[in-house]
mmCIF file of C-alpha atoms in Angstrom:
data_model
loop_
_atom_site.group_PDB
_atom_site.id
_atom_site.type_symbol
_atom_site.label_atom_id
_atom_site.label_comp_id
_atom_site.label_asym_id
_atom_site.label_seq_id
_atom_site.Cartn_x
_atom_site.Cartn_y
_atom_site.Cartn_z
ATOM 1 C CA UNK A 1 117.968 70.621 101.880
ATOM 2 C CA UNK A 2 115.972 73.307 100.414
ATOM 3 C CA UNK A 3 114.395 76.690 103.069
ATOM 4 C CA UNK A 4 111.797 78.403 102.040
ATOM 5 C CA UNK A 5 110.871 81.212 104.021
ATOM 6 C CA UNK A 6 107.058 82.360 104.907
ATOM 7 C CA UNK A 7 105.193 84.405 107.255
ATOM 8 C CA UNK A 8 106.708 84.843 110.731
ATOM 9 C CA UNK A 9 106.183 83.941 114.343
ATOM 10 C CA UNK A 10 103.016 85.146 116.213
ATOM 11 C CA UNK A 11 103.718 87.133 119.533
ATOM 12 C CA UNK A 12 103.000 84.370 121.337
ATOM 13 C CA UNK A 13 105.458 81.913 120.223
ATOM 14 C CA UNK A 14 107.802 80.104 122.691
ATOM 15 C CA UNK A 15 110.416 77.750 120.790
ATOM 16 C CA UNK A 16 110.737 74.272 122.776
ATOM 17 C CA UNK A 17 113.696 73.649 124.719
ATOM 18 C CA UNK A 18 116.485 72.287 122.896
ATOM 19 C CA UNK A 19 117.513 69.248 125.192
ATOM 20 C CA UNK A 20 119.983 66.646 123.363
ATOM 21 C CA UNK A 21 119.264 63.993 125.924
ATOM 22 C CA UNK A 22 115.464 64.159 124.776
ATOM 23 C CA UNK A 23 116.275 65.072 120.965
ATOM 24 C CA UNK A 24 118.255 61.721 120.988
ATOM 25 C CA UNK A 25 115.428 59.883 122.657
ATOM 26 C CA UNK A 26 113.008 60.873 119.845
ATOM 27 C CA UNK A 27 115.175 59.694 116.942
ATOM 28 C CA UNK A 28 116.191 56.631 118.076
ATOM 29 C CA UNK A 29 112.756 55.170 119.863
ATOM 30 C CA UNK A 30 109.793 57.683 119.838
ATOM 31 C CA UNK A 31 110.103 58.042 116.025
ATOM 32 C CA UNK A 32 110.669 54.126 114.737
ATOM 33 C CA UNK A 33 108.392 53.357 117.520
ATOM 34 C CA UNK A 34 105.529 55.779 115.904
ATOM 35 C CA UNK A 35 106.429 54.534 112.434
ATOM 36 C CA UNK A 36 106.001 51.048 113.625
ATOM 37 C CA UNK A 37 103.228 50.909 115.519
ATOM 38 C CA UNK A 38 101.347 52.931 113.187
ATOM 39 C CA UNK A 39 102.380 51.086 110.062
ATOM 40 C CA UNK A 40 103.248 54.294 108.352
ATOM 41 C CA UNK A 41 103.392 53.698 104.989
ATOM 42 C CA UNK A 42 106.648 53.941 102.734
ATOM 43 C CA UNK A 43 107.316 55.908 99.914
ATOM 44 C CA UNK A 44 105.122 58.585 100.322
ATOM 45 C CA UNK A 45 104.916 62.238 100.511
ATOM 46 C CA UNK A 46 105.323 63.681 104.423
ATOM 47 C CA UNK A 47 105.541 66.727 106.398
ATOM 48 C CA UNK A 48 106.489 66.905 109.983
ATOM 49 C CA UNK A 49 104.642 70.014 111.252
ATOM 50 C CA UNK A 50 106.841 71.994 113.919
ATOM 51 C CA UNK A 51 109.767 70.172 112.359
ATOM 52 C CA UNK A 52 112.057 72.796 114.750
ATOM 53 C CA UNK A 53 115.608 71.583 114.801
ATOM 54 C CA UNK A 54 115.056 68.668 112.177
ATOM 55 C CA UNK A 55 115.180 66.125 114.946
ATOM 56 C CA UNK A 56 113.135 63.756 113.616
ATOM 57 C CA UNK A 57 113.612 64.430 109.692
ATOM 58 C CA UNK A 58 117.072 61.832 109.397
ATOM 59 C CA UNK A 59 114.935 59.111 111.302
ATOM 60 C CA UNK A 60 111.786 59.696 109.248
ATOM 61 C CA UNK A 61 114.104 60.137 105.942
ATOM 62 C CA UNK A 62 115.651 56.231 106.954
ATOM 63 C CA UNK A 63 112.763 54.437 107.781
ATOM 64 C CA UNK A 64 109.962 56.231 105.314
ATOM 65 C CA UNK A 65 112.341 56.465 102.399
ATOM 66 C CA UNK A 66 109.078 59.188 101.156
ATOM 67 C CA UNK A 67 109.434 60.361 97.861
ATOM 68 C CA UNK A 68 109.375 63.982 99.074
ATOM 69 C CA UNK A 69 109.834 65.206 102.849
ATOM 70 C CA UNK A 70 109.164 68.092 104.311
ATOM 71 C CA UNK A 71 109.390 69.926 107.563
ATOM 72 C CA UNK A 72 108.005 73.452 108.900
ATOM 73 C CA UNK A 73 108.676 75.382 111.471
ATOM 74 C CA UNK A 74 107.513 78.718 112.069
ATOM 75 C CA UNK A 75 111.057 79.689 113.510
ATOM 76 C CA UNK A 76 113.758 80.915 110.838
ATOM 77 C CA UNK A 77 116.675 79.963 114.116
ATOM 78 C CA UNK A 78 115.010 76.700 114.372
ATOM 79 C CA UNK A 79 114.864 75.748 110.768
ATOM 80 C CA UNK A 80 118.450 77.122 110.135
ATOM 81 C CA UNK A 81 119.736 74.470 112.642
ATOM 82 C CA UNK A 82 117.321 71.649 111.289
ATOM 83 C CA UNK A 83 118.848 72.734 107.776
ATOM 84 C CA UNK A 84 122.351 72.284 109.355
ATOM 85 C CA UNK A 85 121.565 68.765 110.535
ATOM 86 C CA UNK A 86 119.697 67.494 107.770
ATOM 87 C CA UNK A 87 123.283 68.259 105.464
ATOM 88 C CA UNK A 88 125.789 67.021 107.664
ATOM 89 C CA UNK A 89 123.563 64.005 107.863
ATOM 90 C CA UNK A 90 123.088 63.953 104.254
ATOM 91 C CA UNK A 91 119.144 64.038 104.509
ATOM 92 C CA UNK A 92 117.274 65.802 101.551
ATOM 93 C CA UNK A 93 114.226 67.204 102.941
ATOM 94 C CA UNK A 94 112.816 70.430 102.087
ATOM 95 C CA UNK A 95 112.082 73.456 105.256
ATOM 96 C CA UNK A 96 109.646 75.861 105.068
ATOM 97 C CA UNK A 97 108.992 78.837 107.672
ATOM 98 C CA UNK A 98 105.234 78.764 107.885
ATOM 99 C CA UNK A 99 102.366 78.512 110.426
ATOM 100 C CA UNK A 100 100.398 74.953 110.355
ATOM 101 C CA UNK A 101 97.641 77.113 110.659
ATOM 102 C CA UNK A 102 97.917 78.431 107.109
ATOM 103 C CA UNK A 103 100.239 75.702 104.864
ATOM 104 C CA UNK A 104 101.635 77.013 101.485
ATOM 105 C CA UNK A 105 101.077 73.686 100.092
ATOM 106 C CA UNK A 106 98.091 73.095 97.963
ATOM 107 C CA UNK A 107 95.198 70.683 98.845
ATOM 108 C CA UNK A 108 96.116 66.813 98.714
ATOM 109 C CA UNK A 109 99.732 67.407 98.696
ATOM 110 C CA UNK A 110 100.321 64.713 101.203
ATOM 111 C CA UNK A 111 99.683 60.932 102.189
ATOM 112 C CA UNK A 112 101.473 61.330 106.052
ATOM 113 C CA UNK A 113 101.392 64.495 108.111
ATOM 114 C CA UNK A 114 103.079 64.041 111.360
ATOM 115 C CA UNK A 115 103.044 66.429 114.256
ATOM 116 C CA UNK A 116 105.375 65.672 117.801
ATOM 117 C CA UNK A 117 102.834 68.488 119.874
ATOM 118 C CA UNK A 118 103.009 71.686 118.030
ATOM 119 C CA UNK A 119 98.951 71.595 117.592
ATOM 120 C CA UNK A 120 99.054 71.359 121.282
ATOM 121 C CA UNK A 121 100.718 74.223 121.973
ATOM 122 C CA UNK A 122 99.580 76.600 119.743
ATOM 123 C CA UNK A 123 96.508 79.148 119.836
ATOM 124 C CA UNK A 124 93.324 77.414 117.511
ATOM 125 C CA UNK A 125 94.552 74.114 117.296
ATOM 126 C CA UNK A 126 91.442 73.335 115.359
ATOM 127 C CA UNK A 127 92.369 75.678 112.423
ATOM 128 C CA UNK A 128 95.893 73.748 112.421
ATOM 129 C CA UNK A 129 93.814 70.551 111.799
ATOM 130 C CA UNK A 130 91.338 71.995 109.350
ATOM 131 C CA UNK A 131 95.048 72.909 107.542
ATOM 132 C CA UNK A 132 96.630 69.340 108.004
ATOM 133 C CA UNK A 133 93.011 67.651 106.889
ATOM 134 C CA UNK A 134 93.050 70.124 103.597
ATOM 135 C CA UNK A 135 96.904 69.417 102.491
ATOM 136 C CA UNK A 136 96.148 65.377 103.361
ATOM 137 C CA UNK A 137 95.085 63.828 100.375
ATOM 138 C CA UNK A 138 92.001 61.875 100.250
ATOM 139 C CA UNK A 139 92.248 58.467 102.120
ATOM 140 C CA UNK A 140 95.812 59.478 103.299
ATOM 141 C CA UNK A 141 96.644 59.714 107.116
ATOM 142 C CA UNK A 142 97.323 62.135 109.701
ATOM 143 C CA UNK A 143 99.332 60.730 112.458
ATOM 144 C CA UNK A 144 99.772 62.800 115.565
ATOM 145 C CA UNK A 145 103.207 61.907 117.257
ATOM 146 C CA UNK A 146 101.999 62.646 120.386
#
């Protein structure tokens, strides 16, 4: 597990709730069911945007097997815990603090970007996409989890 830290949370940021009952529901079904039924491909490079406690990183690290993972947040709290989980569970996957609506990553850094609502719920969800379609290389996919 590897943090990076970037940028910081807007004002109006409001972290999900953690709830284990629902955190356990999207590793074991929502997340092999998305991989599934979408036929995401294996062995590539992902990044979960709003990656928050690193719920879905172990599943997606399992079933993907991707040659690099990644997961941002844009909450330090958030990614600390995800961190924590991703070592006891023995999941290498790298964090970064950052804003999906500015990546650090350079253009056509990825073939899957996956995101469980966080454009949703953010302010200019359309500048988070313009973001996720510039780090996407070119034929790759972006699947929204939600």
């Amino acid at each position: 597990m590897l943090l990076r830290q970037m940028g910081g949370p807007p004002p109006e940021y409001e972290p999900f709730p953690d709830i284990p009952r629902r955190n356990c529901l999207q590793a074991v079904l929502e997340v092999p069911a998305l991989v599934h039924s979408l036929r995401l491909p294996a062995c590539a490079r992902a990044l979960e945007i709003g990656c928050g406690r690193g719920v879905a990183l172990p599943p997606l690290a399992a079933l993907l097997r991707p040659t690099r993972l990644l997961g941002i947040d844009i909450d330090a709290d958030l990614l600390r815990i995800a961190g924590e989980r991703l070592q006891r569970m023995r999941v290498v996957a790298e964090l970064y603090r950052a804003d999906v609506r500015a990546l650090p990553f350079a253009n056509d850094t990825f073939d899957v970007v996956l995101d469980f609502g966080t454009c949703y719920h953010i302010t200019d969800p359309a500048r988070a996409l313009r973001e996720i379609v510039r780090v996407l290389c070119p034929g790759a996919s972006s699947f929204p989890k939600r």
